Structures are given as C-alpha cells and as structure tokens.
Coordinates of C-alpha atoms and ligand atoms in Angstrom, one line a residue:
M99 CA -0.1 0.0 -0.3
A100 CA 2.9 2.3 0.6
N101 CA 3.5 2.5 -3.0
S102 CA 0.2 3.7 -3.7
V103 CA 0.7 7.1 -2.1
T104 CA 3.4 9.3 -3.6
G105 CA 5.2 12.3 -2.4
G106 CA 4.5 15.9 -2.8
P107 CA 4.4 17.8 -6.2
E108 CA 8.2 17.9 -6.2
A109 CA 8.3 14.1 -6.5
Y110 CA 6.4 14.5 -9.8
E111 CA 8.9 16.7 -11.0
S112 CA 11.8 14.4 -10.0
Q113 CA 10.2 11.6 -11.5
R114 CA 9.8 13.4 -15.1
S115 CA 13.3 14.8 -15.0
K116 CA 14.8 11.4 -14.1
A117 CA 12.9 9.7 -17.1
W118 CA 14.9 11.8 -19.7
P119 CA 17.7 9.4 -20.6
V120 CA 15.1 6.5 -20.4
R121 CA 12.8 8.4 -22.9
A122 CA 16.0 8.8 -25.2
A123 CA 16.5 5.1 -25.1
W124 CA 12.8 4.4 -25.9
M125 CA 13.1 6.8 -28.8
A126 CA 16.1 5.1 -30.3
A127 CA 14.8 1.6 -29.8
A128 CA 11.3 2.7 -31.7
A129 CA 13.6 4.4 -34.4
L130 CA 15.5 1.4 -35.2
L131 CA 12.7 -0.9 -35.0
A132 CA 10.6 1.1 -37.5
L133 CA 13.5 1.1 -39.8
A134 CA 14.2 -2.6 -39.5
I135 CA 10.5 -3.3 -40.1
F136 CA 10.5 -1.0 -43.4
I137 CA 13.7 -2.6 -44.8
V138 CA 12.1 -6.2 -44.3
D139 CA 8.7 -5.5 -45.3
A140 CA 9.9 -3.5 -48.4
F141 CA 12.6 -5.7 -49.8
S142 CA 12.2 -9.2 -48.4
P143 CA 10.5 -11.8 -50.3
F144 CA 8.4 -13.1 -47.3
G145 CA 4.8 -13.0 -47.9
I146 CA 3.7 -12.1 -44.5
A147 CA 2.2 -9.0 -42.7
I148 CA 5.4 -7.9 -41.4
A149 CA 4.1 -4.2 -41.5
V150 CA 1.9 -5.6 -38.4
L151 CA 5.0 -5.0 -36.3
Y152 CA 4.4 -1.4 -36.6
V153 CA 2.0 -1.9 -33.7
V154 CA 5.1 -2.8 -31.4
V155 CA 6.8 0.8 -32.5
V156 CA 3.5 2.5 -31.6
L157 CA 3.7 0.8 -28.3
L158 CA 7.2 1.8 -27.6
A159 CA 6.2 5.4 -28.6
N160 CA 3.6 5.2 -25.8
Q161 CA 6.6 5.2 -23.4
F162 CA 8.0 8.6 -24.2
A163 CA 5.7 10.7 -26.6
N164 CA 2.6 12.7 -25.5
R165 CA -0.7 12.4 -27.2
R166 CA 0.3 14.5 -30.2
G167 CA 3.5 12.6 -30.5
L168 CA 2.0 9.4 -30.5
L169 CA -0.6 10.4 -33.3
L170 CA 2.3 11.5 -35.3
I171 CA 4.3 8.5 -34.9
A172 CA 1.4 6.3 -35.8
A173 CA 0.8 8.3 -38.9
G174 CA 4.5 7.8 -39.7
C175 CA 4.3 4.2 -39.2
M176 CA 1.1 3.9 -41.3
G177 CA 3.2 6.0 -44.1
L178 CA 5.9 3.6 -43.8
A179 CA 3.5 0.5 -44.1
V180 CA 2.0 2.0 -47.2
A181 CA 5.6 2.9 -48.5
G182 CA 6.9 -0.6 -47.8
F183 CA 3.8 -2.0 -49.8
L184 CA 4.4 0.4 -52.8
V185 CA 7.9 -0.5 -53.1
D186 CA 7.2 -4.3 -53.1
H187 CA 3.8 -4.5 -54.8
G188 CA 3.1 -1.1 -56.3
N189 CA 2.5 -2.6 -59.9
E190 CA 0.2 -5.3 -58.7
R191 CA -3.4 -5.1 -59.0
V192 CA -5.6 -6.0 -55.7
S193 CA -3.8 -8.9 -54.2
E194 CA -3.1 -10.7 -50.9
A195 CA -0.6 -8.2 -49.9
T196 CA -3.1 -5.5 -50.5
F197 CA -5.3 -7.0 -47.8
R198 CA -2.0 -7.6 -45.5
C199 CA -1.1 -3.9 -45.8
L200 CA -4.9 -2.9 -45.0
I201 CA -4.8 -5.3 -42.0
S202 CA -1.6 -3.7 -40.7
L203 CA -3.0 -0.2 -41.2
A204 CA -6.1 -1.4 -39.1
A205 CA -4.0 -2.9 -36.3
I206 CA -1.9 0.4 -36.2
V207 CA -5.0 2.6 -36.0
I208 CA -6.8 0.4 -33.3
T209 CA -3.5 0.2 -31.1
T210 CA -3.2 4.1 -31.3
A211 CA -6.8 4.6 -30.7
L212 CA -6.5 2.6 -27.5
L213 CA -3.3 4.0 -26.4
V214 CA -4.5 7.6 -26.8
R215 CA -7.7 6.8 -24.7
G216 CA -5.3 5.4 -22.0
Q217 CA -3.2 8.3 -22.0
K218 CA -6.3 10.6 -21.7
I219 CA -7.6 8.8 -18.8
R220 CA -4.0 8.9 -17.1
E221 CA -3.6 12.5 -17.6
A222 CA -7.1 13.2 -16.2
L223 CA -5.9 11.1 -13.1
E224 CA -2.8 12.8 -12.7
E225 CA -4.5 16.1 -12.8
S226 CA -7.1 15.2 -10.3
E227 CA -4.6 13.9 -7.9
A228 CA -2.4 16.9 -8.5
R229 CA -5.5 19.1 -7.8
Y230 CA -6.2 17.1 -4.6
R231 CA -2.5 17.4 -3.5
M232 CA -2.8 21.3 -3.9
F233 CA -5.9 21.4 -1.8
L234 CA -4.3 19.3 0.8
N235 CA -1.2 21.2 0.9
V236 CA -2.7 24.6 1.1
S237 CA -5.0 23.7 3.9
A238 CA -4.4 24.7 7.3
V239 CA -5.3 21.3 8.4
S240 CA -2.7 18.6 9.0
F241 CA -3.4 15.2 7.2
W242 CA -1.6 12.1 7.9
C243 CA -2.5 8.9 6.0
L244 CA -1.8 5.8 8.1
D245 CA -1.4 2.3 7.2
V246 CA -3.3 0.1 9.5
S247 CA -3.5 -3.1 7.6
R248 CA -1.5 -4.9 10.4
V249 CA -3.5 -3.5 13.1
N250 CA -6.7 -4.6 11.3
E251 CA -5.4 -8.0 11.4
M252 CA -4.6 -7.8 15.1
L253 CA -8.0 -6.5 15.8
R254 CA -9.5 -9.5 13.6
E255 CA -7.6 -11.9 16.0
V256 CA -8.7 -10.1 19.2
R257 CA -12.3 -10.4 17.6
A258 CA -11.9 -14.0 16.8
Q259 CA -11.2 -14.6 20.6
G260 CA -14.5 -13.6 21.3
V261 CA -13.6 -10.3 22.7
N262 CA -16.4 -7.7 22.6
D263 CA -15.2 -5.1 24.9
L264 CA -11.8 -3.8 23.7
R265 CA -11.0 -1.7 26.8
D266 CA -11.4 -4.6 29.0
Y267 CA -9.1 -6.6 27.0
V268 CA -6.5 -3.7 26.8
E269 CA -6.8 -3.7 30.6
R270 CA -5.7 -7.4 30.9
N271 CA -3.3 -6.8 28.1
P272 CA -1.9 -3.2 28.3
E273 CA 1.0 -3.9 25.9
F274 CA -1.5 -4.3 23.0
V275 CA -2.0 -0.5 22.5
S276 CA 1.7 0.0 22.1
K277 CA 2.2 -3.0 19.9
A278 CA -0.5 -1.7 17.6
M279 CA 0.8 1.8 17.8
E280 CA 4.3 0.1 16.5
A281 CA 2.4 -1.6 13.7
T282 CA 0.8 1.5 12.4
T283 CA 2.9 3.3 9.8
I284 CA 2.5 6.9 8.7
V285 CA 2.5 6.5 4.8
D286 CA 2.1 10.1 3.9
V287 CA 1.7 13.8 5.7
N288 CA 0.8 16.9 3.8
E289 CA 3.0 20.1 4.1
K290 CA 1.0 21.6 6.9
G291 CA 1.3 18.1 8.9
L292 CA 5.4 18.5 8.6
E293 CA 5.3 22.1 9.7
M294 CA 2.6 21.4 12.5
F295 CA 4.5 18.5 13.9
G296 CA 8.2 20.2 13.4
A297 CA 9.2 17.6 11.2
R298 CA 12.5 18.9 9.2
K299 CA 12.2 16.3 6.4
R300 CA 9.5 14.0 5.2
D301 CA 11.3 11.0 6.4
D302 CA 10.9 12.4 10.3
L303 CA 7.3 11.2 9.8
V304 CA 6.7 9.4 6.6
G305 CA 7.6 5.7 6.8
R306 CA 7.8 5.6 10.7
S307 CA 5.5 4.1 13.2
V308 CA 2.8 6.2 15.0
R309 CA 4.6 5.9 18.1
D310 CA 7.6 7.7 17.0
G311 CA 5.5 10.6 15.4
W312 CA 3.3 10.7 18.3
P313 CA 5.0 9.7 21.5
G314 CA 2.9 9.2 24.7
K315 CA -0.3 9.5 22.9
N316 CA -1.7 6.0 23.9
D317 CA -5.0 7.4 25.2
I318 CA -6.2 9.0 21.9
Y319 CA -4.7 5.9 19.9
F320 CA -6.8 3.5 22.0
R321 CA -9.8 5.7 21.0
C322 CA -8.6 5.2 17.4
L323 CA -8.5 1.2 17.9
E324 CA -11.8 1.3 19.7
T325 CA -13.3 3.0 16.7
S326 CA -11.8 0.5 14.3
F327 CA -12.9 -2.3 16.6
R328 CA -16.5 -1.2 16.8
R329 CA -16.3 -0.5 12.9
E330 CA -17.5 3.0 13.4
P331 CA -16.5 5.5 10.8
G332 CA -14.5 8.0 13.0
F333 CA -14.5 10.2 16.1
Q334 CA -13.1 13.7 16.9
A335 CA -11.7 15.1 20.3
E336 CA -9.7 18.0 21.5
I337 CA -6.2 16.8 22.5
R338 CA -2.6 18.1 23.5
V339 CA -0.3 17.0 21.0
P340 CA 3.6 16.8 21.5
T341 CA 5.7 17.8 18.4
L342 CA 9.0 16.3 17.2
D343 CA 11.0 19.6 18.2
G344 CA 9.8 19.4 21.6
R345 CA 6.8 21.7 21.7
E346 CA 3.1 21.1 22.6
F347 CA -0.1 22.2 21.0
D348 CA -3.7 22.1 21.4
A349 CA -5.6 20.2 18.6
L350 CA -8.9 19.3 17.2
F351 CA -8.2 15.8 16.3
C352 CA -10.2 13.8 13.7
M353 CA -10.0 10.4 12.9
A354 CA -11.6 8.9 9.6
A355 CA -11.9 5.2 8.7
P356 CA -15.1 4.9 6.6
P357 CA -15.6 1.1 5.2
E358 CA -14.3 2.1 1.7
I359 CA -10.9 3.3 3.4
R360 CA -10.4 0.8 6.0
A361 CA -10.9 -1.8 3.1
R362 CA -7.9 -0.5 1.8
G363 CA -6.1 -0.9 5.3
M364 CA -5.9 2.8 5.4
A365 CA -7.1 5.4 8.1
L366 CA -6.9 9.3 7.8
V367 CA -6.0 11.3 10.7
A368 CA -6.3 15.3 10.7
H369 CA -5.2 17.7 13.2
I370 CA -6.3 21.4 13.3
D371 CA -4.1 23.5 15.7
I372 CA -6.8 25.3 18.0
S373 CA -4.4 26.5 20.8
E374 CA -5.4 30.3 20.3
Q375 CA -9.1 29.2 20.9
V376 CA -8.3 27.0 23.9
E377 CA -6.2 29.8 25.3
A378 CA -8.9 32.1 24.9
R379 CA -11.3 29.7 26.2
T380 CA -9.3 28.9 29.3
T381 CA -8.8 32.9 29.8
V382 CA -12.7 33.4 29.8
A383 CA -13.0 30.3 32.0
R384 CA -10.5 31.6 34.4
M385 CA -12.1 34.9 34.5
Q386 CA -15.5 33.5 35.0
A387 CA -14.5 31.4 38.0
D388 CA -12.5 34.3 39.4
L389 CA -15.7 36.6 39.0
A390 CA -17.9 33.6 40.7
H391 CA -15.3 33.5 43.4
A392 CA -15.0 37.2 43.8
A393 CA -18.9 37.3 44.0
R394 CA -19.1 34.8 46.6
L395 CA -16.6 36.5 48.7
S396 CA -18.4 39.8 48.7
M397 CA -21.7 37.9 49.4
L398 CA -20.2 36.1 52.1
G399 CA -19.0 39.6 53.4
E400 CA -22.5 41.2 52.9
F401 CA -24.2 38.1 54.8
T402 CA -21.5 38.4 57.6
A403 CA -22.4 42.1 58.0
S404 CA -26.2 41.6 57.9
I405 CA -25.9 38.4 60.2
A406 CA -24.0 40.6 62.6
H407 CA -26.2 43.4 62.5
E408 CA -29.5 41.6 62.8
I409 CA -28.2 39.0 65.3
N410 CA -26.4 41.7 67.4
Q411 CA -29.7 42.9 68.9
P412 CA -31.0 39.7 70.2
L413 CA -27.5 38.7 71.4
A414 CA -27.4 41.8 73.4
A415 CA -30.6 41.4 74.9
I416 CA -29.8 37.7 75.9
A417 CA -26.5 38.9 77.5
T418 CA -28.5 41.8 79.4
N419 CA -31.2 39.3 80.5
G420 CA -28.7 36.8 81.4
E421 CA -26.9 39.1 83.7
A422 CA -29.9 40.4 85.2
G423 CA -31.0 36.9 86.1
Q424 CA -27.9 36.1 87.8
R425 CA -28.2 39.2 90.0
W426 CA -31.8 38.1 91.0
L427 CA -30.6 34.8 91.8
A428 CA -27.4 35.8 93.8
R429 CA -29.6 38.0 96.1
A430 CA -29.7 36.7 100.0
E431 CA -33.3 35.7 98.9
P432 CA -33.3 34.7 95.2
D433 CA -36.3 35.8 93.3
V434 CA -37.0 32.9 91.1
G435 CA -40.1 34.3 89.7
E436 CA -38.2 37.2 88.1
A437 CA -35.4 34.8 87.2
Q438 CA -38.1 32.7 85.3
T439 CA -39.4 35.7 83.5
L440 CA -35.9 36.6 82.3
M441 CA -35.2 32.9 81.5
G442 CA -38.3 33.3 79.0
R443 CA -37.0 36.4 77.5
I444 CA -33.7 34.8 76.7
V445 CA -35.2 31.8 75.0
G446 CA -37.6 34.3 72.9
D447 CA -34.3 36.1 71.9
A448 CA -32.5 33.1 71.0
R449 CA -35.4 32.0 68.9
R450 CA -35.6 35.2 67.1
A451 CA -32.0 35.0 66.4
A452 CA -32.5 31.4 65.0
D453 CA -35.4 33.1 62.7
I454 CA -33.3 35.8 61.6
I455 CA -30.5 33.2 60.6
K456 CA -33.0 31.0 58.8
R457 CA -34.6 34.2 56.9
I458 CA -31.1 35.1 55.8
R459 CA -30.2 31.6 54.7
N460 CA -33.4 31.5 52.6
M461 CA -32.8 34.6 51.2
A462 CA -29.3 33.6 50.1
S463 CA -30.3 30.5 48.4
K464 CA -32.7 32.2 46.4
Q465 CA -30.4 34.9 45.4
T466 CA -27.5 32.9 44.3
L467 CA -29.3 30.5 42.1
A468 CA -29.8 31.7 38.3
R469 CA -31.3 28.4 37.2
T470 CA -32.1 27.3 33.6
S471 CA -33.1 24.0 32.2
Q472 CA -30.1 22.5 30.4
A473 CA -28.6 19.2 29.4
I474 CA -25.8 17.8 31.8
N475 CA -23.4 16.3 29.5
P476 CA -22.1 19.7 27.8
V477 CA -21.7 20.9 31.6
I478 CA -19.3 17.6 32.1
D479 CA -17.4 18.7 28.9
E480 CA -16.7 22.2 30.1
S481 CA -15.9 21.1 33.7
V482 CA -13.1 18.7 32.1
M483 CA -12.1 21.5 29.8
F484 CA -11.6 23.9 32.9
V485 CA -9.2 21.4 34.5
R486 CA -7.6 19.9 31.3
H487 CA -4.3 21.7 31.9
E488 CA -4.2 19.9 35.5
L489 CA -5.1 16.7 33.8
H490 CA -2.5 17.0 31.1
A491 CA 0.2 18.1 33.4
H492 CA -0.1 14.9 35.3
D493 CA -0.9 12.5 32.5
V494 CA -4.3 11.6 33.8
V495 CA -6.1 9.6 31.3
I496 CA -10.2 11.0 31.5
R497 CA -12.7 8.8 30.1
L498 CA -16.4 10.1 29.6
D499 CA -18.9 7.7 29.6
L500 CA -22.1 10.0 28.9
A501 CA -25.5 8.4 28.1
P502 CA -26.9 10.2 25.3
D503 CA -30.4 12.0 25.4
L504 CA -30.6 12.5 29.1
P505 CA -33.4 14.9 30.2
D506 CA -32.5 18.6 31.1
I507 CA -31.9 19.6 34.6
L508 CA -32.7 22.9 36.3
M509 CA -29.5 24.2 37.1
D510 CA -26.9 27.1 37.8
R511 CA -24.5 25.9 35.2
V512 CA -21.4 27.6 36.8
Q513 CA -22.2 26.3 40.2
I514 CA -22.6 22.5 38.9
Q515 CA -19.3 23.1 36.7
Q516 CA -17.7 24.4 40.3
V517 CA -18.9 20.9 41.9
L518 CA -17.6 18.7 39.1
S519 CA -14.4 20.5 38.7
N520 CA -13.6 20.2 42.2
L521 CA -14.3 16.6 42.3
I522 CA -12.1 16.0 39.3
V523 CA -9.2 18.2 41.1
N524 CA -9.7 16.3 44.3
A525 CA -9.3 13.1 42.4
V526 CA -6.3 14.1 40.5
Q527 CA -4.5 15.4 43.7
A528 CA -5.4 12.2 45.5
M529 CA -3.8 10.1 42.8
L530 CA -0.7 12.5 42.6
E531 CA -0.4 12.3 46.5
H532 CA 0.0 8.4 46.4
G533 CA 1.9 8.2 43.3
V534 CA -0.5 6.3 41.3
A535 CA 1.2 4.8 38.1
R536 CA -1.4 5.1 35.7
P537 CA -3.9 7.9 36.9
R538 CA -7.4 7.4 35.4
I539 CA -10.7 9.2 36.0
T540 CA -13.8 7.9 34.6
I541 CA -17.1 10.2 34.7
T542 CA -20.2 8.5 34.0
S543 CA -23.7 10.0 33.3
R544 CA -26.8 7.9 33.7
M545 CA -30.6 8.2 34.1
A546 CA -31.2 7.0 37.7
A547 CA -34.2 6.1 39.6
D548 CA -37.1 8.5 40.6
Q549 CA -36.5 10.7 37.4
H550 CA -33.2 11.8 38.8
I551 CA -29.9 12.0 36.9
S552 CA -26.6 10.5 38.3
V553 CA -23.0 11.8 37.5
S554 CA -20.2 9.9 39.0
V555 CA -16.6 10.8 39.2
A556 CA -14.6 7.9 39.9
D557 CA -10.7 7.5 40.0
N558 CA -8.1 4.8 40.7
G559 CA -6.5 6.6 43.7
P560 CA -6.2 5.6 47.3
G561 CA -10.0 5.7 47.9
I562 CA -11.5 7.2 51.3
M563 CA -10.1 5.9 54.6
P564 CA -13.0 4.3 56.6
D565 CA -12.3 6.9 59.6
D566 CA -12.4 9.9 57.2
M567 CA -15.8 8.7 55.7
E568 CA -18.0 10.3 58.3
R569 CA -16.2 13.8 58.1
L570 CA -15.6 14.1 54.6
F571 CA -18.4 16.6 54.0
D572 CA -17.7 18.5 57.1
S573 CA -16.5 22.1 56.6
F574 CA -12.6 22.5 57.2
F575 CA -12.0 18.7 57.2
T576 CA -8.7 18.0 54.9
T577 CA -6.0 15.6 54.9
K578 CA -4.0 17.9 52.8
S579 CA -1.3 20.1 53.9
G580 CA -2.3 23.1 51.9
G581 CA -6.1 22.0 52.0
M582 CA -8.9 24.3 53.1
G583 CA -11.6 21.6 53.5
L584 CA -14.2 23.5 52.1
G585 CA -14.7 22.0 48.4
L586 CA -16.9 19.1 49.5
P587 CA -19.2 21.0 52.0
I588 CA -19.6 23.8 49.4
S589 CA -20.3 21.3 46.7
R590 CA -22.9 19.5 49.0
S591 CA -24.7 22.6 49.9
I592 CA -24.7 23.5 46.0
I593 CA -26.3 20.3 45.1
E594 CA -28.6 20.2 48.0
A595 CA -29.8 23.8 46.8
H596 CA -30.5 22.0 43.5
S597 CA -32.7 19.6 45.4
G598 CA -30.0 16.7 44.7
S599 CA -27.9 14.7 46.7
I600 CA -24.0 14.0 46.7
T601 CA -22.6 10.6 48.0
V602 CA -19.2 8.9 48.2
N603 CA -18.1 5.4 47.8
G604 CA -14.9 4.8 49.4
Q605 CA -13.7 2.2 47.2
S606 CA -14.7 2.4 43.4
A607 CA -14.7 -0.3 40.8
G608 CA -11.2 1.0 39.9
G609 CA -9.8 0.7 43.5
G610 CA -10.1 4.5 44.1
A611 CA -13.0 6.9 45.4
C612 CA -16.2 7.4 43.4
F613 CA -18.3 10.6 44.2
T614 CA -21.9 10.5 42.6
V615 CA -24.2 13.5 42.2
L616 CA -27.8 12.9 41.7
L617 CA -30.1 15.8 40.4
P618 CA -33.6 15.7 39.6
Q619 CA -34.6 16.2 36.1
A620 CA -36.3 19.4 35.0
A621 CA -39.9 20.2 35.3
T622 CA -40.4 17.6 38.0
P623 CA -43.3 19.1 40.3
A624 CA -40.6 19.6 43.1
I625 CA -38.7 21.8 41.0
A626 CA -41.7 23.3 39.1
L627 CA -43.3 24.7 42.5
G628 CA -39.8 26.0 43.6
R629 CA -39.1 24.1 46.7
H630 CA -36.4 26.4 48.2
Ligands
ADP759 P1 -9.6 20.1 50.3 O1 -9.4 19.5 48.8 O2 -9.2 21.5 50.5 O3 -8.8 19.1 51.3 P2 -12.3 19.0 50.3 O4 -13.5 19.4 50.8 O5 -12.3 19.1 48.7 O6 -11.0 19.9 50.6 O7 -12.1 17.6 50.3 C1 -11.8 17.0 51.6 C2 -10.9 15.7 51.8 O8 -11.6 14.8 51.2 C3 -9.7 16.0 51.0 O9 -8.5 16.5 51.9 C4 -9.1 14.5 50.9 O10 -8.7 13.8 52.2 C5 -10.6 13.7 50.6 N1 -10.9 13.4 49.5 C6 -11.6 14.2 48.6 N2 -11.7 13.6 47.2 C7 -10.9 12.5 47.2 C8 -10.6 11.4 46.3 N3 -11.1 11.5 45.0 N4 -9.9 10.5 46.8 C9 -9.5 10.4 48.2 N5 -9.7 11.4 49.0 C10 -10.3 12.5 48.8

C-alpha cells in the first residue's frame, strides 16, 4: 500500500526529469525498430504481414511521447507501411499483399486509438491527483495517511477470540496498544502536517510508526483502535499534542476510517491547531471562575455584616437578661419568679436570632441561584475542559462515559461546573499524592431512579479511609497540608440547593473513590413549584 501514495508535487517533477535518459533510449529503440520493419517489409521476399509489427513501434512510442507525438508516430508508421507496400507490390492489382497492408494499417489505428484513450485517462487522473494534493497542501489542516492493515489484522484476531469489549481486553493486555501503535505506519503527510509537527524532512514522519511521530499519545490512539474495533466511521476530540521538536499544541483531532478506506487498510487522521481558541477559552473560564469566586466572597462579606447586624440585637438582649437573671438569683433571697421571666425572654431572643439566620439563609439560596433548564453532558465536558491543563500536566487519562439523550436539569451551570471541577481536581490530587502509576478518571452520566440523573466521578487513587468517611463533607475537614476542607461542603450545599444529593463510595470499581451526584430532571413537580 505504501507505493500507492506518492510524495509531494516535487516528487512528480523529479520523476519526470529522471525519466529523460530512459525516454531517449525508448525513442532510439522505436526508430531502429521502425527502420528494420520497413527494410524487411519493402525488400524481403516473405509474403507475410510484417508491417503489423509497426504496432510494437507505436507501443514503444507510448512510453515517451505525449498524445500528439503518439498520433504523429502512428501516422508515420502507417506511411512507412504504405510505402513498403508500394515498393514491393506497387505495380500489382488488388492482391493478398493489399489485404495484408490494410490489416497492418487497421492494427496500427486500433492500437493508437486504445493508447490515446489510455493516455487521456492517465492525464485526467494525474490532474485530479495534483488538484487534491494542492488542496491538501494549502490547507490549514494537518493530514496523515496511516497504513493500518497490520492493526486490522490484530483486531481481527482479538475479535476471533470472542472479545467484545476492547477496553476490558486492553486492561488485561496493556502492551496491546503500544504494539498496535508500532504496527501503524505513517504513509503520507501533507506540508501542513510536517510544519505542525516540527518535522524537518518528510522522513521524520513518513515511513515511521505512529509511536515515533506521536509519542505518549496512547490514550487517543486507543480511542482510534476502539473506533476501528466497533467499525465506526471515525471520531473527533480535543487533545494536546507533542511535536518532534519538543513543543506541544492544542488540536482538534479527527480520525476517519469509513468502510471504503478501511477496506484498503488505511485510516486518515487530521489535526487542526486550536491553541489560540483554547487559550482564549481558558482565559474566559478562569475569569468566570475568578468572578464567581469574588461574587461569593463579597456575598459572604455582606451576609456576615447583615447577620452581625441583625443578630447583634437579640444577642445583646440575651446577655443583658442573663446578667439580670444572675443578679436576681444571687440575692440573699433569690427571686426565682423574676429569674424565670428573664429566662423566658432569653429563650424568646434566642428563637428570634435563629429565625433571623433562617431567613437570611433562605434569602441567600434564592439570590445565588440563576437556574435554567439544560443538558448535563455539555456541562461535564466544560468542567473537564476547565481542568484539562491539570489533567495534562499529570498525564491523567480521562474517560467520559456519557449516556445520550438524558433529560435536562434545572441548574445554575456555573455552580454545577464548580462542583464537578472540584471533584475532578480532588481525584487528581489524591492520585498524585499516592503516586498512582496510571492515573485514570471515569466520569459517567446515567438516568437514575425517580427521574433523577446521576453523574459519578471515579478515580483509581487511594479511595477514602473508613475513618474519614463520616467527616468528609464537614467544613474544614482536610487531609492535605495546604487544603482548606471547603470544596466538598460547598459542593454539598450547592447540590442540595438543587434538590439533589452527593454521596461517596470509598472504594470504586477501579479501586479509588467514586463520588456520585444525583440531580432531579427538569420540570418535575418539586422543581416547578420552587421547593427552596
Ligand atoms: P480539600 O481539597 O481542601 O482538602 P475538600 O473538601 O475538597 O477539601 O476535600 C476534603 C478531603 O476529602 C480531602 O482532603 C481528601 O482527604 C478527601 N478526598 C476528596 N476527594 C477525594 C478522592 N477522590 N480520593 C481520596 N480522598 C479524597
């Protein structure tokens, strides 16, 4: 297959110029042959159709002449055939020789017509290939053409073993992915591809295995394998790509292997450099998070001030009544009746303080939530995107297993993103602290019971210590030296303000912790009536 794909436009040029000495040799051979045929035809006594051999001259001419040249040479051969006939049989009437001459002429005409047609087709093909190559080379997209015939063979063998879930198979045979990468050859790359990947010459990529051209990208390569295994036509994802000259860039990665391409043992891979867009998006996300943080802080300040203001009065009254009560009871003859009255006032003031706190809390939950009905999966994608630099920095593989067509949730998008990003960052930190060799996070969204939607974030870190389970959501509980212990309690209050719940499973299937958020789907009566 490697031969079916040729190099860039310069490759065509060099092919043509290299062919010159060869073409001269073909020309000489054709001329000599034509002369020999003419001499034998005109001057030998053999009564056979020697002139038919001019067909061979025309065939030789096809090797070096263009269409016009071919027609001229064919006309010349026909002229020589007629001349040979006239020299030998010019004074005869219509005879066998006349028929032989006519047959030779017909053979030359038919051969020439076929060759001209073939040349037309070849020219059209070359032109269309040059056109496509031009499109590919001026495009801002990097294209790789991969030879995946050996990988297809490997996948066939895996399927023949009765394997249906490739992920499960790879988990049991982790060397499979690197072997498949080794077996995947880069057959062709366009100019943009060379530039994007920092290749100085074509050989830096072309002819090499994907493992050389794409170091450390086992995760995305695995998704390509999975796509082929499931016979899907392709997929796309945003990834961070290392280059041969040691840079990294953000790319929109597209893999295409529709059946007709796969049948040829090929796959096409495209990269679009989206570094600028990602940079802009990250800045916006950071600004949004900073803004939300600042808003929360200022709100916290306002609440503190208003709580202090409103609570101050009943607290002062409690203190005054308490002191007065102490005095009534400290008398030589304690006045229990008066003390009781004061105790009653203290209880009343304490209740008032509690009411004020309750009112402020209700007010706060109403003010902070700007909810709209929306799908959860894009919110998960965005949350992952916000922390993608953290994930890349620590080589954490993230797997999204999102159920399609989930009903919408009535939510404050920024707050839910905050919760999910916090769970992901906690998982990364836990795995990092324990030096997990292959850190992995799986985020799953599913339809759950009672018209709820569940989103779980599972890692393969250390899990939660049984002793810590109880206190995990308590304010200021942390096991990290620089931790604040506020992430999980804030997450819990956000989720509860959305009528949902957040729970943790200390040991997930992958061995680590698994946090599950349950949120009610939009338009359930509880939400429609505004339960807060
Ligand atoms: P902080 O991250 O500041 O410590 P959090 O409230 O977010 O505060 O987390 C509280 C504690 O919960 C962490 O210190 C850690 O011990 C534990 N924890 C949270 N997520 C995980 C996880 N995925 N794996 C193990 N422990 C975790």
